[in-house]
CSV table of C-alpha atoms in Angstrom, one decimal:
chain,number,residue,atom,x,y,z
A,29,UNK,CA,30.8,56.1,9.7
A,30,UNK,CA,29.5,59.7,8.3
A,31,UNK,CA,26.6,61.1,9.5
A,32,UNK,CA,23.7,62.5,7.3
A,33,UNK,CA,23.4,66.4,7.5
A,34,UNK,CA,19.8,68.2,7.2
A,35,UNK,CA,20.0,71.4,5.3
A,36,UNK,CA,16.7,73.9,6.8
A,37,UNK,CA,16.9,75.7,3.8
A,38,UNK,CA,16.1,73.6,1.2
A,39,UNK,CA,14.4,70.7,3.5
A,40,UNK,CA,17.6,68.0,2.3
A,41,UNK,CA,19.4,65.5,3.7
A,42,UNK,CA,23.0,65.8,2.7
A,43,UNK,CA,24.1,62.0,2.6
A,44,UNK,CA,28.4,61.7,2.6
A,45,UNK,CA,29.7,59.3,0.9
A,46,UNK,CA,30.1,56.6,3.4
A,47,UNK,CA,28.0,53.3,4.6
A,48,UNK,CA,24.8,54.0,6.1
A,49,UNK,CA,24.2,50.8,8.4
A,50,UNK,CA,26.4,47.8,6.7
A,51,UNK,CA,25.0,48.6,3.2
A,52,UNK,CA,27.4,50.9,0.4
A,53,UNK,CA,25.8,54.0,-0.7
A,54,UNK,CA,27.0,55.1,-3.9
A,55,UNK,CA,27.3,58.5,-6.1
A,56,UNK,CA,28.2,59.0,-9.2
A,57,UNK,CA,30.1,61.7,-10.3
A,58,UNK,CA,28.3,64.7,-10.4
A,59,UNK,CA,25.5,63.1,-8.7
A,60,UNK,CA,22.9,64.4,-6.2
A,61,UNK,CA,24.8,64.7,-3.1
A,62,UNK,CA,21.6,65.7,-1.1
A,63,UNK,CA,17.8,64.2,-0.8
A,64,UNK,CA,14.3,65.5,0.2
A,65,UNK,CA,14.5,65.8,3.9
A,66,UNK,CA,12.2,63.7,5.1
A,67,UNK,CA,12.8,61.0,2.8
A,68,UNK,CA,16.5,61.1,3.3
A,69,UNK,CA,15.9,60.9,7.6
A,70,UNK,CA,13.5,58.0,6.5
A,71,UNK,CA,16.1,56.1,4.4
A,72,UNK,CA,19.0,56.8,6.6
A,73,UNK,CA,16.8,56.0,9.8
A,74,UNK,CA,15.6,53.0,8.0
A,75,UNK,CA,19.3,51.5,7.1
A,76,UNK,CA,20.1,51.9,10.8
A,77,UNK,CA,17.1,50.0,12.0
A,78,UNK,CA,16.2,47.4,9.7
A,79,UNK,CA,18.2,47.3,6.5
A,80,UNK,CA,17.7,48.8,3.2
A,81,UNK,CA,19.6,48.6,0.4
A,82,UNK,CA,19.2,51.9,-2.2
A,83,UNK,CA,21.4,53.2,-5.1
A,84,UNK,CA,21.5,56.4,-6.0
A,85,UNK,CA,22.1,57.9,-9.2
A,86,UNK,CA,21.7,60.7,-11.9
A,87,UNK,CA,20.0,60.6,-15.1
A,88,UNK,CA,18.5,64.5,-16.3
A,89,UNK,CA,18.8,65.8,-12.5
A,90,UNK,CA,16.9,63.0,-11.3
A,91,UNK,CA,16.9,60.2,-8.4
A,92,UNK,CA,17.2,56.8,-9.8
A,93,UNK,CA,15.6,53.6,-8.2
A,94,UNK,CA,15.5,52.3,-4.6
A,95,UNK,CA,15.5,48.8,-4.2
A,96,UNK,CA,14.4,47.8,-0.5
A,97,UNK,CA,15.5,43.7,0.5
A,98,UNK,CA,15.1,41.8,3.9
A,99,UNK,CA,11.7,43.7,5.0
A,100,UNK,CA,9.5,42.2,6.5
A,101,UNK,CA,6.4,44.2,5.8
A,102,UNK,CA,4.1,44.8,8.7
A,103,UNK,CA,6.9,44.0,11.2
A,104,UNK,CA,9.1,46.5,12.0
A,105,UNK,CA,6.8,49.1,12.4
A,106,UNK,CA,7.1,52.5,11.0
A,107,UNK,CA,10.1,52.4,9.3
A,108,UNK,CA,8.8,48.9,7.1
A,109,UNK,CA,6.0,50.9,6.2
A,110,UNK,CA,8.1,53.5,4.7
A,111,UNK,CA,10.2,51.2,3.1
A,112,UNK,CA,7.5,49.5,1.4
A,113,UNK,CA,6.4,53.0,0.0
A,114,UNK,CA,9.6,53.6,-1.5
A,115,UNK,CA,9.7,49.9,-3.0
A,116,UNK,CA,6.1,50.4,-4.3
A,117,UNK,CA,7.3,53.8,-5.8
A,118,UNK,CA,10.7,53.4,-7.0
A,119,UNK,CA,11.5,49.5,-7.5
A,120,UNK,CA,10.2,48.8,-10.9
A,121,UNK,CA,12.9,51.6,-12.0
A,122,UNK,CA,10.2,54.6,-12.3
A,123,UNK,CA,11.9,57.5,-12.4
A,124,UNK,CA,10.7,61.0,-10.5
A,125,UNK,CA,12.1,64.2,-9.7
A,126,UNK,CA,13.1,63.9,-6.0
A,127,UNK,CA,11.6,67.4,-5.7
A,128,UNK,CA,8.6,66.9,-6.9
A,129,UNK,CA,7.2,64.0,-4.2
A,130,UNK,CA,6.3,66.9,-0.8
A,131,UNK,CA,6.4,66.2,2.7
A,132,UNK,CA,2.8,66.2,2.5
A,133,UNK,CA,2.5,63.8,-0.2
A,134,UNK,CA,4.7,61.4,1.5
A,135,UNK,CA,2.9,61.7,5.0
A,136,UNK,CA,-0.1,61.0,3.5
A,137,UNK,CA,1.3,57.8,1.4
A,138,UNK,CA,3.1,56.5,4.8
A,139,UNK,CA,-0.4,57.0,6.6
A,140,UNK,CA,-2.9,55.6,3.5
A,141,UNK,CA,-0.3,52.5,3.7
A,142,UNK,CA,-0.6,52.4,7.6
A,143,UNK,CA,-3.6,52.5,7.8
A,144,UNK,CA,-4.1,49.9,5.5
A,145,UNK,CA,-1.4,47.3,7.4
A,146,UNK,CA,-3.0,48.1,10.1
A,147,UNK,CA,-6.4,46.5,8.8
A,148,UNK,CA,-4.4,44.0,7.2
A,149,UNK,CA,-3.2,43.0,10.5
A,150,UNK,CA,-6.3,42.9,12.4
A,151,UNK,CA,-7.7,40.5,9.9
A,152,UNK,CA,-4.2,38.6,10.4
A,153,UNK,CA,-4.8,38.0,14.2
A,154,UNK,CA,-8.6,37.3,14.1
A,155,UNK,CA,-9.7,36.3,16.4
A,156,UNK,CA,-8.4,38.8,19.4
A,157,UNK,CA,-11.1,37.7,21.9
A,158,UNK,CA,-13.7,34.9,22.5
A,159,UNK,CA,-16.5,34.2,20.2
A,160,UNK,CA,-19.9,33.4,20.7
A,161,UNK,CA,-21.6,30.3,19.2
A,162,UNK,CA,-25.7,31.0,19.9
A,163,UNK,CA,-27.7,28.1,19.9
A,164,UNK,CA,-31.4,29.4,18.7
A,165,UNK,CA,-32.6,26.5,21.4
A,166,UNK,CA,-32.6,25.8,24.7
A,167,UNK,CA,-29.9,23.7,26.7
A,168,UNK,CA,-30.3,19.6,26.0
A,169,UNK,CA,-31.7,19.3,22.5
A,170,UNK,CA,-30.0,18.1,19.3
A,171,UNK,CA,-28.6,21.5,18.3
A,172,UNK,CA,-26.9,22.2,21.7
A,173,UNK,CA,-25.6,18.8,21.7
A,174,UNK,CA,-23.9,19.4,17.8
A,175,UNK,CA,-22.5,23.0,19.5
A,176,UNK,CA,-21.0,21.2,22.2
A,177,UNK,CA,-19.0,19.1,20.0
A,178,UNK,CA,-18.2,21.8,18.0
A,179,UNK,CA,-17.3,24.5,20.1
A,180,UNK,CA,-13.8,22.7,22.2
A,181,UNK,CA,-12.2,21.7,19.5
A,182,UNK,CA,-12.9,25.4,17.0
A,183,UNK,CA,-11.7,27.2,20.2
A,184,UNK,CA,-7.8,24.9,19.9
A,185,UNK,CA,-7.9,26.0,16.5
A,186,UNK,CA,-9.0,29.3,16.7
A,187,UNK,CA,-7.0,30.3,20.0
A,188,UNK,CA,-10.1,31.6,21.7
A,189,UNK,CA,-12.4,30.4,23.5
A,190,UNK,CA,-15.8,29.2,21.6
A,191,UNK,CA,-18.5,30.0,24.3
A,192,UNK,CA,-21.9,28.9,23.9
A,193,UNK,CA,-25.1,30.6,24.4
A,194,UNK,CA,-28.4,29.0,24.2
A,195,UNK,CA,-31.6,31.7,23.3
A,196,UNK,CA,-34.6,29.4,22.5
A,197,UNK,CA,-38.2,30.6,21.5
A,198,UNK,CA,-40.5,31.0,18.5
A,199,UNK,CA,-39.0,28.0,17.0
A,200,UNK,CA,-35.6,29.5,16.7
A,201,UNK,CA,-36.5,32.5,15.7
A,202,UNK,CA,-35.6,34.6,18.6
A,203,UNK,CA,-31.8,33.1,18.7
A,204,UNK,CA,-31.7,33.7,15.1
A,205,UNK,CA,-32.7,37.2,15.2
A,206,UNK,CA,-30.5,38.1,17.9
A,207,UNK,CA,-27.0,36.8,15.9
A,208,UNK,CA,-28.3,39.3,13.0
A,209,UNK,CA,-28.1,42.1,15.5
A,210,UNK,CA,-24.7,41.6,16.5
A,211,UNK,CA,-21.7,43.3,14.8
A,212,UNK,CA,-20.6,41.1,11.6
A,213,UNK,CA,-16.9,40.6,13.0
A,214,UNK,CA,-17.0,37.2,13.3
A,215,UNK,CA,-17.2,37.3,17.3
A,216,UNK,CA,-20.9,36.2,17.2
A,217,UNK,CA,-21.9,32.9,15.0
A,218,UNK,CA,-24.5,30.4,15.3
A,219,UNK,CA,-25.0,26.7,15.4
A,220,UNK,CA,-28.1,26.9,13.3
A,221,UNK,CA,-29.9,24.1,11.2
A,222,UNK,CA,-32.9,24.8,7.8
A,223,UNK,CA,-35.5,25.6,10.6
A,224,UNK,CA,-34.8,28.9,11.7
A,225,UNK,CA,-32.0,29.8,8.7
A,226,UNK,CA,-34.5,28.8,5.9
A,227,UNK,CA,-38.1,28.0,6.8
A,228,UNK,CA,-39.2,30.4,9.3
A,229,UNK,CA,-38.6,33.3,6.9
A,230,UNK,CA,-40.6,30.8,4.7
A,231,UNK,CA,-43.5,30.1,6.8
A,232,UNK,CA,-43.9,32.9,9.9
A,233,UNK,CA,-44.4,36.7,8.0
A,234,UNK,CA,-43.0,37.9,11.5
A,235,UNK,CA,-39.6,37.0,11.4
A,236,UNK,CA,-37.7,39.9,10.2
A,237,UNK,CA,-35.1,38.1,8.8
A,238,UNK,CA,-34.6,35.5,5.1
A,239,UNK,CA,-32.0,33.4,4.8
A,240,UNK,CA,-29.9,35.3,2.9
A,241,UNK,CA,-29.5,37.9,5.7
A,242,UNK,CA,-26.6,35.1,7.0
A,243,UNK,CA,-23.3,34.4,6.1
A,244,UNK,CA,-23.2,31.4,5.7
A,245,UNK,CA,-19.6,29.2,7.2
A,246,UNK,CA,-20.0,26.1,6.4
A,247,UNK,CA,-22.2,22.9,6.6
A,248,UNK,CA,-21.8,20.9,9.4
A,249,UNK,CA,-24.2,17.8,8.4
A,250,UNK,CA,-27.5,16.4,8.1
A,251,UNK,CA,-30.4,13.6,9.8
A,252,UNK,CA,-33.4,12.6,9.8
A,253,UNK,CA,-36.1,12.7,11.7
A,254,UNK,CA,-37.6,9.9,13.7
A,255,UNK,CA,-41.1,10.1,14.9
A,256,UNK,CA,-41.9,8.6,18.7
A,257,UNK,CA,-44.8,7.9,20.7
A,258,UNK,CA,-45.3,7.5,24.3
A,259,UNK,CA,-44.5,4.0,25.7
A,260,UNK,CA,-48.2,3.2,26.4
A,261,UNK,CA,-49.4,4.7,22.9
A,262,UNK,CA,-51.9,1.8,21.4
A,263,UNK,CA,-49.5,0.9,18.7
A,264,UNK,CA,-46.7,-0.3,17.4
A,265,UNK,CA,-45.8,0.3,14.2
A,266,UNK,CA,-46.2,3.5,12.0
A,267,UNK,CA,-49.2,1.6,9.9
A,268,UNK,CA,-51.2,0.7,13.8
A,269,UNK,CA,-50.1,4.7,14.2
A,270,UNK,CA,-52.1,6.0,11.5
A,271,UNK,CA,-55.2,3.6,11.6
A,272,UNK,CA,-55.1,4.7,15.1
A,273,UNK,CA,-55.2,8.7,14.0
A,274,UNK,CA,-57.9,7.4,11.4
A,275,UNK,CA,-60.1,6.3,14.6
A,276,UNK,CA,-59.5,9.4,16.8
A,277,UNK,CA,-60.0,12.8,14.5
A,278,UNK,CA,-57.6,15.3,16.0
A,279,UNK,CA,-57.8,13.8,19.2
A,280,UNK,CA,-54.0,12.4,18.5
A,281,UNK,CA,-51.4,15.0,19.8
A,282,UNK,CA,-48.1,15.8,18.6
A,283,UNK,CA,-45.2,18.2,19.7
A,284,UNK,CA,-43.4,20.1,17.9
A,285,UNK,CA,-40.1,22.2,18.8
A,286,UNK,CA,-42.7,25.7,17.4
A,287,UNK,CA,-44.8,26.9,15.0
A,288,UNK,CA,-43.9,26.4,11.5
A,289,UNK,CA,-41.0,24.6,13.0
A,290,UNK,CA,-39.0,21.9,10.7
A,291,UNK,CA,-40.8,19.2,12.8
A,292,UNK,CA,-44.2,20.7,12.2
A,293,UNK,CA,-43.4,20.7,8.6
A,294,UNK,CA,-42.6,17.4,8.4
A,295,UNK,CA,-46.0,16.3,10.2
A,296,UNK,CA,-47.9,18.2,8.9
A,297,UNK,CA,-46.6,16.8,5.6
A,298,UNK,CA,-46.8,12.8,6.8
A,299,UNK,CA,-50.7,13.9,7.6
A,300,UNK,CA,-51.2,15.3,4.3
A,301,UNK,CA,-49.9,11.9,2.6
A,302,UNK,CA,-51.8,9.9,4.8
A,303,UNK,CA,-55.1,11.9,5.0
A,304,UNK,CA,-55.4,11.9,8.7
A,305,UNK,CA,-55.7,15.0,11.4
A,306,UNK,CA,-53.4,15.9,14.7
A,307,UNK,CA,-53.5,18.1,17.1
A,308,UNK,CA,-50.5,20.4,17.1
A,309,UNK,CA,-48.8,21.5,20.6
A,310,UNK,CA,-45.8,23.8,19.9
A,311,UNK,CA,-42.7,24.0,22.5
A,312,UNK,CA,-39.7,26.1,22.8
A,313,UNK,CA,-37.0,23.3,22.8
A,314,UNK,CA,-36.3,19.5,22.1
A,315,UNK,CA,-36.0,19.2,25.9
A,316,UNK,CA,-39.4,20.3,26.8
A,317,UNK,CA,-41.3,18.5,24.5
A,318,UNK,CA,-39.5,14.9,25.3
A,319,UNK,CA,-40.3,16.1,29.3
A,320,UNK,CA,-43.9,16.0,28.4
A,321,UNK,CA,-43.7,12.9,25.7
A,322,UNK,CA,-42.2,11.1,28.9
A,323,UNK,CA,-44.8,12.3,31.2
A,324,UNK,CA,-47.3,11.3,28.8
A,325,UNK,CA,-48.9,14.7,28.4
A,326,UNK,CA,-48.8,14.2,24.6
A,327,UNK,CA,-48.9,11.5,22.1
A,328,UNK,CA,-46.6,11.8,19.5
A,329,UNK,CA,-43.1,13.9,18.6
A,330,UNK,CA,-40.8,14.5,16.0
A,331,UNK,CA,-37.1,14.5,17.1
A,332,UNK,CA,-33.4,14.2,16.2
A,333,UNK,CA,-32.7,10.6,16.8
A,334,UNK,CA,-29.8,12.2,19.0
A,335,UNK,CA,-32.2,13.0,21.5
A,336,UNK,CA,-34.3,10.0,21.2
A,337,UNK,CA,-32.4,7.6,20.9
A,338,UNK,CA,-31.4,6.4,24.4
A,339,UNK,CA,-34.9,6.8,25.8
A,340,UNK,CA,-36.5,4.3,22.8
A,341,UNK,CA,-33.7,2.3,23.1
A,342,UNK,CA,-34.3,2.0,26.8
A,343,UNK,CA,-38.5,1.3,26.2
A,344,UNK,CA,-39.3,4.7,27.5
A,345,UNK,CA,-41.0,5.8,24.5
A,346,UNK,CA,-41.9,4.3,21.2
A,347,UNK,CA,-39.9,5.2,17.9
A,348,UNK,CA,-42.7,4.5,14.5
A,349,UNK,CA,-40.2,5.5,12.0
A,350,UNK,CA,-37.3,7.5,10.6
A,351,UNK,CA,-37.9,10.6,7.9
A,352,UNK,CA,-35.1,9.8,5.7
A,353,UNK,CA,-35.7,7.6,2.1
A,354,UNK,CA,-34.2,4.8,4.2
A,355,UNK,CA,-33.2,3.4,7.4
A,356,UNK,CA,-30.4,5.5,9.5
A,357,UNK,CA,-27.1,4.2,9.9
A,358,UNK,CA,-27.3,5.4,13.8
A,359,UNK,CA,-30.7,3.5,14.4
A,360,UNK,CA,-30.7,0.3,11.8
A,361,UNK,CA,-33.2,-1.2,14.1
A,362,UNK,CA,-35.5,1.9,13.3
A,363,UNK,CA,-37.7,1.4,10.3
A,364,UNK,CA,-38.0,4.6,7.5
A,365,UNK,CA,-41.9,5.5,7.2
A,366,UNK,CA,-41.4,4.9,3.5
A,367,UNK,CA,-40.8,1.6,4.1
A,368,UNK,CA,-45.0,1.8,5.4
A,369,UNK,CA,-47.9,0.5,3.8
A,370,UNK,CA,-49.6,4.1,4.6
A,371,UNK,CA,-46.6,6.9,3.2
A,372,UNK,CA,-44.5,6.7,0.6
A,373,UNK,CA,-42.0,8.8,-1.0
A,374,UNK,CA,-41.3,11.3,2.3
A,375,UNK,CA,-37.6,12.3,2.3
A,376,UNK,CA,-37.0,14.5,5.1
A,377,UNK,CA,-33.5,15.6,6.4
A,378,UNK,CA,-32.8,18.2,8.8
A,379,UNK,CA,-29.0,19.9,8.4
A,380,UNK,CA,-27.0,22.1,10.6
A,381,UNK,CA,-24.6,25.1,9.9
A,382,UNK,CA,-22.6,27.7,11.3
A,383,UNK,CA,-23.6,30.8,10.5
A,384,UNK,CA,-22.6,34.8,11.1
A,385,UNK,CA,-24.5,38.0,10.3
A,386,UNK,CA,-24.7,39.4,6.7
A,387,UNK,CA,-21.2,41.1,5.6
A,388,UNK,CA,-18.8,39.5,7.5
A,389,UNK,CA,-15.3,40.0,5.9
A,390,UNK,CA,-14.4,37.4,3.9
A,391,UNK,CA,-11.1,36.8,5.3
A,392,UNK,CA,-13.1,35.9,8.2
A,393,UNK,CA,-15.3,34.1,7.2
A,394,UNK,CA,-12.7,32.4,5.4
A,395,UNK,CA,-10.4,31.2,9.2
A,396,UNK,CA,-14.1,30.0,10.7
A,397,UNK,CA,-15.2,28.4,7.9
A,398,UNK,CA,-10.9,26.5,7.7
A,399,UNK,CA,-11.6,25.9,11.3
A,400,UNK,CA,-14.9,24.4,11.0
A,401,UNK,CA,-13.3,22.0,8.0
A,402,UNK,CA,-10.7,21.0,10.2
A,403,UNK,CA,-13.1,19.9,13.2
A,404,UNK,CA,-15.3,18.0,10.8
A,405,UNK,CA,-12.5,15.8,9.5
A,406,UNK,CA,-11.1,15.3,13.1
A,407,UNK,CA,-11.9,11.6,13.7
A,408,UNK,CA,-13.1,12.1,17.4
A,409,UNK,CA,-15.6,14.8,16.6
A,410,UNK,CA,-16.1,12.6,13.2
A,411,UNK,CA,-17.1,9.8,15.3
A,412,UNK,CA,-18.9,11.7,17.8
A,413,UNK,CA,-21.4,13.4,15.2
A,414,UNK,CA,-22.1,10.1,13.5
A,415,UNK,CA,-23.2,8.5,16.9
A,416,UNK,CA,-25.7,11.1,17.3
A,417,UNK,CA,-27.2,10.7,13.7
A,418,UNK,CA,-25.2,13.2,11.5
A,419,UNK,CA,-23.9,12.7,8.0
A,420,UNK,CA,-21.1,14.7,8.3
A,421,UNK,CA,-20.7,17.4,5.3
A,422,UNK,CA,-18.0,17.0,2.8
A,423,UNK,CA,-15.6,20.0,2.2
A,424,UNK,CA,-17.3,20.3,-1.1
A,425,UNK,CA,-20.9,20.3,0.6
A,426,UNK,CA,-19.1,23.2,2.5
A,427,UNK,CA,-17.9,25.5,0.0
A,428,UNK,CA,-21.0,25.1,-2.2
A,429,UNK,CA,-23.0,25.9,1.5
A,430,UNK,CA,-24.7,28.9,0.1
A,431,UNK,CA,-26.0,27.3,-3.0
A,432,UNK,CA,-27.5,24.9,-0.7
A,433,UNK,CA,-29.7,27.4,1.0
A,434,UNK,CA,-30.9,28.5,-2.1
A,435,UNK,CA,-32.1,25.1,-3.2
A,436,UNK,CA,-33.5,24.8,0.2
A,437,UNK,CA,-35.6,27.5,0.4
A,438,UNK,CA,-37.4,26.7,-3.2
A,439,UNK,CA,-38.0,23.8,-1.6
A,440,UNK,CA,-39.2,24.0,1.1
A,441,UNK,CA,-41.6,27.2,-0.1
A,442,UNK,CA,-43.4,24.7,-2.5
A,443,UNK,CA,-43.9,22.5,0.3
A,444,UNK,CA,-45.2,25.0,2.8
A,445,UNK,CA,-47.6,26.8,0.6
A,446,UNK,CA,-49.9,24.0,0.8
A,447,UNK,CA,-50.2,23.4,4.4
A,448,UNK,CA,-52.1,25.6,7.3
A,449,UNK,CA,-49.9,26.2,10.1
A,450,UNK,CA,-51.1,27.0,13.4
């Protein structure tokens, strides 16, 4: 086998006529019998390492097409990359002087196209590392309990761990705030729902955030609402509730998971349609507020039948009604308030997400979002979501996810701007 000469003086490669690797280089007679230095090394290093088949020709002094086969791009390092530039140059039969392409031209085509495989392939192997999933709540409530069944089976399909991190306060507002911080490289995400994403912004002039500050993943599903009493309350259905509140002024308490929370919204609302007043008592989390509903230190809450669930089944508190046009699949047994003599037309669901701070690449947000999809239609997670109350979303509820929000916060702000919250 020959072996390519370099010539100092002109910066060329002189190629004999022999086989460079196991493919046939050809001249034609007369032909250029020597090649830009660098490029020549290149080609000659590259049909030694990883294949490339070129012709070379005359036509008016100069080099005729290189056709590159068998590469795969991105995966033989350097000399791919260089291949790929003289495909990308030469394969659709362009013709260029060979002089006229400089070292410097060339090193700074290999490097533009290295850098961008390099890029490429990061967004390839996404994720690298483990990824946070915050929960905007406090450990034991309905949103750590959707992230728990979430997070195992994202982490198979992702190939990373899925930790989760739960950051309650202001009604999710601190959680929230504190995903928007983070870097947008998909290593952060929450398991967030309409409160914090959509109606805080809506309702709260503090938070520093709208909705549209998230990326929005995908929708994970939606339930209503159910509205308990403590077990000792003096009634027993939603009608005996509201005569009761219609007795007692503001004396009646009810919990709420914060101010201008989802929950508040939604009794505040049920108030408004009834014409009877509460007294409000803001917590930081689900769990708190059902220690205090159990202890008896308020009256009334407003929870994901999730959470509730077990305890009303079990006589440890009272459940009035669901928030939904009609009865839950989870909790047949629990009547919807518009099925009440006192409230009619409430329609009141409360819907989860995953989200990630604003700009995440779309390639990204494009393998969370596919592994999200994939968990929803797994039959044991399936099953799992729908014993705690969830509808689970639809791929097409998924993709259209953003267009949701939007619809969402209209609203929702034609709700809020007629109530006082405090």
């Amino acid at each position: 086998m020959g072996v390519a000469q370099f010539s100092g003086e002109h910066d060329q490669l002189h190629l004999p006529q022999s086989k460079l690797g196991h493919h046939a280089v050809y001249e034609s007679g007369g032909g250029i019998d020597h090649y830009l230095g660098f490029r020549g090394r290149a080609i000659a290093f590259l049909n030694r390492r990883v294949g490339f088949s070129f012709a070379r020709g005359v036509k008016g002094g100069q080099a005729v097409a290189l056709a590159g086969s068998g590469i795969a791009f991105g995966s033989a390092g350097l000399p791919s990359l260089i291949a790929h530039i003289f495909t990308k140059i030469n394969l659709q039969g362009i013709y260029m002087p060979y002089r006229n392409l400089s070292r410097r031209a060339f090193l700074a085509a290999t490097f533009a196209t290295l850098a961008t495989a390099t890029c490429a392939h990061a967004a390839d192997s996404f994720p690298t590392q483990r990824i946070t999933m915050i929960v905007p709540f406090p450990a034991g409530g309905g949103s750590d309990g959707v992230a728990r069944y979430l997070s195992e089976p994202m982490a198979r399909i992702l190939g990373q761990p899925v930790v989760i991190e739960n950051l309650g306060g202001n009604a999710g507002a601190v959680g929230a705030a504190k995903v928007l911080r983070e870097k947008a490289d998909g290593y952060t995400i929450m398991l967030g729902s309409v409160n914090e994403t959509v109606l805080l912004p809506i309702v709260n002039s503090a938070v520093p955030y709208k909705y549209s500050d998230f990326t929005p993943v995908g929708k994970v599903g939606s339930t209503p609402f159910m509205v308990i009493g403590r077990k000792d309350l003096a009634a027993n259905s939603f009608d005996d509730l509201i005569a009761l509140a219609r007795k007692q002024p503001g004396k009646l308490s009810f919990g709420s998971t914060g101010v201008g929370s989802y929950q508040q919204i939604v009794m505040e609302q049920i108030m408004k349609l009834a014409d009877v007043s509460m007294l409000h008592v803001p917590y930081r989390g689900a769990a708190p507020l059902m220690t205090d509903l159990l202890g008896g230190q308020i009256d009334l809450g407003v929870a994901l039948p999730s959470v509730v669930l077990p305890q009303a089944r079990q006589g440890a508190i009272k459940a009035f009604g669901v928030t939904g046009q009609a009865r839950d699949a989870s909790a047949p047994e629990v009547p919807a308030i518009n099925e009440s003599k006192s409230v009619k037309n409430l329609d009141f669901s409360f819907w989860f997400g995953v989200f990630a701070p604003k700009n995440m690449p779309e390639d990204r947000r494009a393998k969370l979002a596919s592994a999200l999809e994939q968990v929803l239609q797994d039959p044991k997670v399936k099953q799992q979501l729908e014993t705690a109350g969830l509808t689970v979303a639809q791929p097409a509820e998924q993709k259209d996810f953003a267009g949701f929000m939007k619809q969402e916060d209209q609203k929702l702000r034609g709700i809020a701007s007629g109530i006082k919250l405090d």
